GROMACS .gro file of C-alpha atoms in nm:
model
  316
    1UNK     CA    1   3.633  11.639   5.410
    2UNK     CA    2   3.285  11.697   5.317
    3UNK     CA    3   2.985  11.749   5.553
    4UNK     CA    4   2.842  11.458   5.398
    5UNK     CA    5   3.071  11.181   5.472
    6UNK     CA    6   3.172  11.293   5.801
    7UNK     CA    7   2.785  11.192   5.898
    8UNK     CA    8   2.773  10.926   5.658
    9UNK     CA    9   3.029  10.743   5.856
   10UNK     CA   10   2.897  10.846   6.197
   11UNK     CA   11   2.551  10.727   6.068
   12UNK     CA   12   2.692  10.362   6.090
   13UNK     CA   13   2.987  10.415   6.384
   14UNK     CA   14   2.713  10.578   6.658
   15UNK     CA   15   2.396  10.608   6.561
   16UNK     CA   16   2.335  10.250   6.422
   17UNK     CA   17   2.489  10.136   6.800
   18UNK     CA   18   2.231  10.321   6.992
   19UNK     CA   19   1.937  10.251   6.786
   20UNK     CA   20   1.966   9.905   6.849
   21UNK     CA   21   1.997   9.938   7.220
   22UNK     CA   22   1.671  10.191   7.204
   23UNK     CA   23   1.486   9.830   7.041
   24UNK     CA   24   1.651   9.643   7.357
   25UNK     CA   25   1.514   9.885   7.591
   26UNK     CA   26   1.179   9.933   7.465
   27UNK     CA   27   1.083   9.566   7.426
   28UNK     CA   28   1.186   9.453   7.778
   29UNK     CA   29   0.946   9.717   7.977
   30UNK     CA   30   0.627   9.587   7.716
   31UNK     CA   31   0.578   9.315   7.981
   32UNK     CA   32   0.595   9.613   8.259
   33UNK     CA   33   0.402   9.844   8.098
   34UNK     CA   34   0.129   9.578   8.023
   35UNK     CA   35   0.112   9.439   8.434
   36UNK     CA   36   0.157   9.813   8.570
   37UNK     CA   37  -0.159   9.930   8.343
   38UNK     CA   38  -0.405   9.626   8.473
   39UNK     CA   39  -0.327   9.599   8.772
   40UNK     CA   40  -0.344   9.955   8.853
   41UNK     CA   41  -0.674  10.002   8.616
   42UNK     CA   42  -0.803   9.703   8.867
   43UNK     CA   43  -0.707   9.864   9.168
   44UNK     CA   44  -0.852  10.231   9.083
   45UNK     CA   45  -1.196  10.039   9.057
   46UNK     CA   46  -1.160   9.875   9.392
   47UNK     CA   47  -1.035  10.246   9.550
   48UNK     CA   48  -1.349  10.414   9.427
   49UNK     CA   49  -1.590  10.158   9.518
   50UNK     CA   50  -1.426  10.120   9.855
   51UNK     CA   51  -1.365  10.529   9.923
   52UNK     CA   52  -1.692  10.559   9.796
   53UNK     CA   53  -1.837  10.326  10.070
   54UNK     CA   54  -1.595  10.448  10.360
   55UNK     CA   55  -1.633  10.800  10.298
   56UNK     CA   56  -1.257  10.835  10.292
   57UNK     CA   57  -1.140  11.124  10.056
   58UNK     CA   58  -0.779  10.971  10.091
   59UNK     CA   59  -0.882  10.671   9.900
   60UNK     CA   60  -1.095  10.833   9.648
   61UNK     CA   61  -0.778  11.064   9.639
   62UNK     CA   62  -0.534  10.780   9.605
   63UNK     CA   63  -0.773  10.663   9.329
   64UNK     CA   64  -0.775  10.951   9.095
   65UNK     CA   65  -0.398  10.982   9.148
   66UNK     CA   66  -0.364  10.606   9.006
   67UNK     CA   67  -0.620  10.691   8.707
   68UNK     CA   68  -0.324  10.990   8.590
   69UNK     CA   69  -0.084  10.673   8.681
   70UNK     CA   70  -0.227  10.463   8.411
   71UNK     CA   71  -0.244  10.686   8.139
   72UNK     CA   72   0.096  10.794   8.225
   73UNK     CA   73   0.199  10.438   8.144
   74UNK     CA   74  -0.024  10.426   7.873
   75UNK     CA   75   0.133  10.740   7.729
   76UNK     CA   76   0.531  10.599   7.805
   77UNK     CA   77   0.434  10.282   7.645
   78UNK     CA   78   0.280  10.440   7.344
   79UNK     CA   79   0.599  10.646   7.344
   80UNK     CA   80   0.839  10.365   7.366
   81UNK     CA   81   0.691  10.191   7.102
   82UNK     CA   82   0.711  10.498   6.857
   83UNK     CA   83   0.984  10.560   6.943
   84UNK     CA   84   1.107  10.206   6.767
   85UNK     CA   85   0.935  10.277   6.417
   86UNK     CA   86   1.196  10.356   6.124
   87UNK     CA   87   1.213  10.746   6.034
   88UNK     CA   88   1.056  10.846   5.743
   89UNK     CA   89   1.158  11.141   5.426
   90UNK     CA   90   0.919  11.371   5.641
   91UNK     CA   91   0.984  11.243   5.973
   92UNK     CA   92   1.344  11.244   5.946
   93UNK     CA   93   1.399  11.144   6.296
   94UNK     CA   94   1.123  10.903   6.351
   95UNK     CA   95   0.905  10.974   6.658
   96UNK     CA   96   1.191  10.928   6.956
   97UNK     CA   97   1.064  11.270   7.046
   98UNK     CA   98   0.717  11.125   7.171
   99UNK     CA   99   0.897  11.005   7.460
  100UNK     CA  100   0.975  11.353   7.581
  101UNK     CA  101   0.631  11.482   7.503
  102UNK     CA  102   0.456  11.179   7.670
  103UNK     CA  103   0.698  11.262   7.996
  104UNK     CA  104   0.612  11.616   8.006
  105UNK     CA  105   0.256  11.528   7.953
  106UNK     CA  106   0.270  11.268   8.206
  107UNK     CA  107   0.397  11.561   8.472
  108UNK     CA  108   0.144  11.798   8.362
  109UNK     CA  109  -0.139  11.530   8.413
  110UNK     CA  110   0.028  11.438   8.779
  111UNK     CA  111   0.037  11.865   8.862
  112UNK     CA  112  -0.377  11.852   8.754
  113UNK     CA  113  -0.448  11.565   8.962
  114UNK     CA  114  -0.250  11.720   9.288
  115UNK     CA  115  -0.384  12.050   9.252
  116UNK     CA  116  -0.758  11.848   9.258
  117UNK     CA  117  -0.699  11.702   9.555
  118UNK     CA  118  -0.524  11.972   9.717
  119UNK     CA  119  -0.860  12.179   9.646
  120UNK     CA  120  -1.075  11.891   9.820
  121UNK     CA  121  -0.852  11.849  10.091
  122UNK     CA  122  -0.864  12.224  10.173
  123UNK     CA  123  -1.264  12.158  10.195
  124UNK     CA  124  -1.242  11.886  10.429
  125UNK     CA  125  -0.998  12.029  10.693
  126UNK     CA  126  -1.268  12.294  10.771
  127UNK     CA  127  -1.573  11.984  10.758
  128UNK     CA  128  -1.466  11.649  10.867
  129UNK     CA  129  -1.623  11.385  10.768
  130UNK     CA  130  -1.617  11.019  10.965
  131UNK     CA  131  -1.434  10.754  10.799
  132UNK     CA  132  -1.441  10.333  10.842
  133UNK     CA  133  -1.060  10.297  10.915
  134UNK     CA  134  -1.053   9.917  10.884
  135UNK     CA  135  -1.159   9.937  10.486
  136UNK     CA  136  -0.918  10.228  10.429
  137UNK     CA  137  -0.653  10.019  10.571
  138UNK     CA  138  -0.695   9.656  10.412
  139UNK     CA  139  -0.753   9.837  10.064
  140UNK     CA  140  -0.459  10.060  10.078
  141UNK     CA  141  -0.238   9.789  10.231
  142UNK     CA  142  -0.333   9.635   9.871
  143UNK     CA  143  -0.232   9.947   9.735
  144UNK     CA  144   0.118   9.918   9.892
  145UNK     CA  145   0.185   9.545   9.735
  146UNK     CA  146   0.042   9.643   9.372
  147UNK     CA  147   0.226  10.001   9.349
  148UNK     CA  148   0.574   9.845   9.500
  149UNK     CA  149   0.537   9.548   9.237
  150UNK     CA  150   0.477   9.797   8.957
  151UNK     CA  151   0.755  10.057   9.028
  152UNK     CA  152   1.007   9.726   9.110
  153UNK     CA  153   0.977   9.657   8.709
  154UNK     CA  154   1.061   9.977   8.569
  155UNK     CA  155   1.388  10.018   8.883
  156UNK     CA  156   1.641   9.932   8.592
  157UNK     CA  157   1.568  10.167   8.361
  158UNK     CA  158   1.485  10.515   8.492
  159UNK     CA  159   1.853  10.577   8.527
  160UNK     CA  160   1.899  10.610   8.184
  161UNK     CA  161   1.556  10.663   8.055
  162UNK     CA  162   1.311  10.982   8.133
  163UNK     CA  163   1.008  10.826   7.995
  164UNK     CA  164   1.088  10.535   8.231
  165UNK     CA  165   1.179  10.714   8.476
  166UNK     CA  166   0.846  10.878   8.477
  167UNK     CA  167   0.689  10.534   8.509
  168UNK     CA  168   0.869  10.440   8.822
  169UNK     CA  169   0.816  10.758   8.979
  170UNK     CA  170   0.427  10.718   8.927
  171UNK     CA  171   0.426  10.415   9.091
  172UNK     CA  172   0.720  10.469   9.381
  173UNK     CA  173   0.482  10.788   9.427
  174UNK     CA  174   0.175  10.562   9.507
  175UNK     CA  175   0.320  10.293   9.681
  176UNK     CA  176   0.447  10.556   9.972
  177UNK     CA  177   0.060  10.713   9.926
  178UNK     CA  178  -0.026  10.406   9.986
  179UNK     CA  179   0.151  10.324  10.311
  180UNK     CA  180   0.032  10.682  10.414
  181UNK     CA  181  -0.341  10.622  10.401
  182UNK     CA  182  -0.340  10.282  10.570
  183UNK     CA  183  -0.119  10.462  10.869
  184UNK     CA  184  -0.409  10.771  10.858
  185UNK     CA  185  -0.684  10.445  10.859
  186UNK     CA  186  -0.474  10.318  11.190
  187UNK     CA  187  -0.475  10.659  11.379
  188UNK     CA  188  -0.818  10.717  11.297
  189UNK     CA  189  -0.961  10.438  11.424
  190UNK     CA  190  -0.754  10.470  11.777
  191UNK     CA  191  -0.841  10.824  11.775
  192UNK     CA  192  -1.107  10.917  11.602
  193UNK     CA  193  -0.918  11.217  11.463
  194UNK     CA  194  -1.090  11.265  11.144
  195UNK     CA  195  -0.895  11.575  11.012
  196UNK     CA  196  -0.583  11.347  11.023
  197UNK     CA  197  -0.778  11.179  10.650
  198UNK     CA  198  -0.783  11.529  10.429
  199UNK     CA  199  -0.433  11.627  10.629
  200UNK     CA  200  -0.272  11.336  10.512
  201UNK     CA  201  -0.439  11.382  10.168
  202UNK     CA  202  -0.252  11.717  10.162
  203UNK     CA  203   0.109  11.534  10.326
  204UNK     CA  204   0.067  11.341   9.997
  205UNK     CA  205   0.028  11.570   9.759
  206UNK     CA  206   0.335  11.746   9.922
  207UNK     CA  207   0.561  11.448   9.843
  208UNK     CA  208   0.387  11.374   9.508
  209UNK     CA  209   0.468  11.701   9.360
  210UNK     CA  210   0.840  11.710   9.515
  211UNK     CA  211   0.906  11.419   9.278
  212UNK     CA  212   0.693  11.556   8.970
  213UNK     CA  213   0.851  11.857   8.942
  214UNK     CA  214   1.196  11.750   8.903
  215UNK     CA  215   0.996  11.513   8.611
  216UNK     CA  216   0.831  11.823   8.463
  217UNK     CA  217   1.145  12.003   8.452
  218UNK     CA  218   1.385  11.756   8.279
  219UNK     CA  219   1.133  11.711   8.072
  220UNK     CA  220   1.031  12.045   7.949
  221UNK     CA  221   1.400  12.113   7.941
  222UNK     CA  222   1.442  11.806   7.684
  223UNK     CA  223   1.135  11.948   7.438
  224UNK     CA  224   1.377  12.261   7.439
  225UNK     CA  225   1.630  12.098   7.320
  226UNK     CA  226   1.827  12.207   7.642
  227UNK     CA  227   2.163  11.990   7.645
  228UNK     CA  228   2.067  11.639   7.855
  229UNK     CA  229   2.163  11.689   8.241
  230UNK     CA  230   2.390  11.409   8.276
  231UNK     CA  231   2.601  11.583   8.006
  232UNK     CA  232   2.843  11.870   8.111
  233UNK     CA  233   2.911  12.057   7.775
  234UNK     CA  234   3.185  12.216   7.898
  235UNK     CA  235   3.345  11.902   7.948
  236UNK     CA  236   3.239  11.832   7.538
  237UNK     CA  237   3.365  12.114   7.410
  238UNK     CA  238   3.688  12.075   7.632
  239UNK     CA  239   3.722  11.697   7.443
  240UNK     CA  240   3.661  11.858   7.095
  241UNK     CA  241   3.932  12.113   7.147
  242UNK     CA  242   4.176  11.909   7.261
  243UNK     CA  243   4.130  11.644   7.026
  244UNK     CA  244   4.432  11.502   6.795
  245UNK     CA  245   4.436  11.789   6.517
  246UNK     CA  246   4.206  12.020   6.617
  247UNK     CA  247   4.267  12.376   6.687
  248UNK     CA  248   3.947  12.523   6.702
  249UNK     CA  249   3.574  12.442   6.740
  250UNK     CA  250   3.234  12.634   6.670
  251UNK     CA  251   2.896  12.545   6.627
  252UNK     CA  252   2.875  12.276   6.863
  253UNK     CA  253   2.510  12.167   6.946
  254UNK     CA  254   2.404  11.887   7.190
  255UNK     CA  255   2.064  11.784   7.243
  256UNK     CA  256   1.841  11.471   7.310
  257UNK     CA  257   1.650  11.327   7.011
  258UNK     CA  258   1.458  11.113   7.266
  259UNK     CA  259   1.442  11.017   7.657
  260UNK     CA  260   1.726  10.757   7.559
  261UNK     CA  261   1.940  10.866   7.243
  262UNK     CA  262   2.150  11.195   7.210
  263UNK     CA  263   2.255  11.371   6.926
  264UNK     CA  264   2.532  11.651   6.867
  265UNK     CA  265   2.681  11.876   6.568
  266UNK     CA  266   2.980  11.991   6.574
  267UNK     CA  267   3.218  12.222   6.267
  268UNK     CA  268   3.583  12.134   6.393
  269UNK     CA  269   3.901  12.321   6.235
  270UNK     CA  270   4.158  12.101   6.163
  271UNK     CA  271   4.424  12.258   5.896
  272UNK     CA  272   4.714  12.027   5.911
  273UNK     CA  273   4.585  11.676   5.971
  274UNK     CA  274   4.427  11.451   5.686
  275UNK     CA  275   4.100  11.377   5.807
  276UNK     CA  276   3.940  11.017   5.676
  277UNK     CA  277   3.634  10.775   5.766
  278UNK     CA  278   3.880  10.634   6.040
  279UNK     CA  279   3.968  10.954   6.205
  280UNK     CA  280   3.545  11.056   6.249
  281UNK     CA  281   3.491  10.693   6.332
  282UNK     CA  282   3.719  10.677   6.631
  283UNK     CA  283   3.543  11.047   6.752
  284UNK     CA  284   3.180  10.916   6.739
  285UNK     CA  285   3.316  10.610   6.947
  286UNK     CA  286   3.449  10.839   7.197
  287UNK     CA  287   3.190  11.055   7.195
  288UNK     CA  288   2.927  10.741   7.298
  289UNK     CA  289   3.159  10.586   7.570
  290UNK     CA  290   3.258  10.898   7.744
  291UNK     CA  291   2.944  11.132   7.705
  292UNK     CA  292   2.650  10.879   7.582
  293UNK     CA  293   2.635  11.088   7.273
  294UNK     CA  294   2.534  10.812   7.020
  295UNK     CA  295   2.421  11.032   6.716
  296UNK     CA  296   2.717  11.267   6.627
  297UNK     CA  297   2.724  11.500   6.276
  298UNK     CA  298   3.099  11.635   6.264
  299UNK     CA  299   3.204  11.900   5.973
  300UNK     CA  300   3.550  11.944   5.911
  301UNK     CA  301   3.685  12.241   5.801
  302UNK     CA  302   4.072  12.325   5.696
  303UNK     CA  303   4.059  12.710   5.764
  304UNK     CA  304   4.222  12.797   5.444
  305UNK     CA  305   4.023  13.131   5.384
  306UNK     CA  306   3.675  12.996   5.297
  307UNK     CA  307   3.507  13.102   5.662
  308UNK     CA  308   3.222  12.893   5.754
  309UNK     CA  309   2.959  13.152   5.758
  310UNK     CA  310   2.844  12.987   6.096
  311UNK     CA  311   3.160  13.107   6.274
  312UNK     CA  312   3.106  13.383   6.446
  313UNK     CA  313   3.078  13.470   6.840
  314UNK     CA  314   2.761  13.370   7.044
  315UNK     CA  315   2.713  13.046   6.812
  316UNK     CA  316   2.840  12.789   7.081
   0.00000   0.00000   0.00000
């Protein structure tokens, strides 16, 4: 059985299945996207007008933080949509990869903002400044409703989607922020402690880049073409091997063409088994149920003499 075949079948058996769920997917968060990026554009106007007026670096902090937030739905909706246009001659795959780069970029833009505000914070400790609690509290209360809204639209799909998941974090992110500088507003108006605004400034940042990193991560791993981390490719190549016919494997490659769709190639040595469209049908279906893998390119070879030159150890 030819190369060709063997992922002219797939083309229709897997891929064809996940790139209509990728249109799914990418339509339904359009609404999200469109509500997360005004209201959130709204609210960073009222922070700095507000902060500005209070004095309160948390707010103006909390602002600046949402400002990254919109262009990091700005970038995942640009993404999505992209990701939905038909691949070209040149652009074999399309652009599904923009939704890794606009994740990663998304992180980086988050690590600038925090390490801006950790830098201001610093300042502050050593030179309080006095704050008016009451506006820090009603406006970040506000905060607390719009964030919680926001990150509520995008729950479903950051499960299964890094560019998503991105989104929600961004917003989850703010909405605890949020909650954080109202409680500082509280304390400092019973108290009049007003290192406890730059302290919890830096508290934030803390949990803000707890959840970025893991973002940054997965998603640098993902331009690398590093195999997806809710696939074990042990457990792959284990299912290859012990497939109906097959006695040996090499070559295998898993990686993720976007935040949603995965893709493998695989050379499989099967020397006593006819090998037809229905055969590499049924392994591209398993492939998608069990692993997710929706985009598989099988060769078949029959081992009789003619060694693939890509056979040899440390390809795996």
């Amino acid at each position: 059985m030819s190369h060709s075949s063997s992922h002219q079948h797939d083309h229709h058996a897997g891929h064809a299945h996940h790139h209509g769920h990728f249109h799914g997917a990418s339509s339904n968060y359009n609404k999200a996207f469109a509500w997360g990026v005004a209201l959130n554009l709204g609210f960073v106007v009222v922070e700095v007008i507000y902060g500005l007026i209070a004095d309160s670096l948390a707010l103006i902090t909390d602002a600046g933080h949402n400002l990254s937030d919109v262009l990091g739905l700005l970038l995942a909706w640009g993404a999505s949509y992209l990701a939905t246009r038909s691949p070209t001659s040149r652009r074999t795959y399309g652009f599904r990869r923009g939704t890794i780069l606009a994740s990663l970029l998304s992180a980086i833009l988050l690590l600038l903002a925090l390490g801006a505000i950790a830098w201001e914070a610093a300042h502050r400790i050593n030179q309080p400044v006095r704050v008016d609690g009451m506006t820090v509290i009603v406006v970040s209360l506000i905060g607390v409703v719009i964030n919680t809204a926001t990150a509520l639209m995008f729950l479903s799909g950051q499960k299964h989607d890094l560019n998503i998941k991105g989104a929600f974090l961004h917003m989850a992110a703010d909405a605890g922020v949020s909650f954080g500088v109202a409680a500082a507003g509280v304390i400092i108006m019973f108290t009049g402690w007003l290192w406890l605004d730059p302290v919890i400034s830096l508290l934030i940042v803390a949990i803000i880049l707890f959840g970025t990193w893991g973002l940054f991560r997965d998603s640098l791993n993902l331009a690398m073409d590093t195999v997806p981390s809710h696939i074990n490719p042990d457990e792959v190549e284990a299912f290859l091997r012990s497939y109906a016919g097959v006695t040996d494997i090499h070559d295998l490659h898993i990686w993720a063409m976007s935040t949603t769709e995965v893709a493998l190639t695989v050379h499989l040595l099967i020397p006593n088994q006819s090998v037809d469209d229905v055969f590499l049908g049924e392994l591209a279906l398993q492939l998608n149920e069990r692993f997710r893998i929706g985009h598989c390119t099988v060769q078949v070879e029959r081992g009789d003499g003619a060694s693939c030159h890509l056979a040899h150890p440390g390809s795996l």
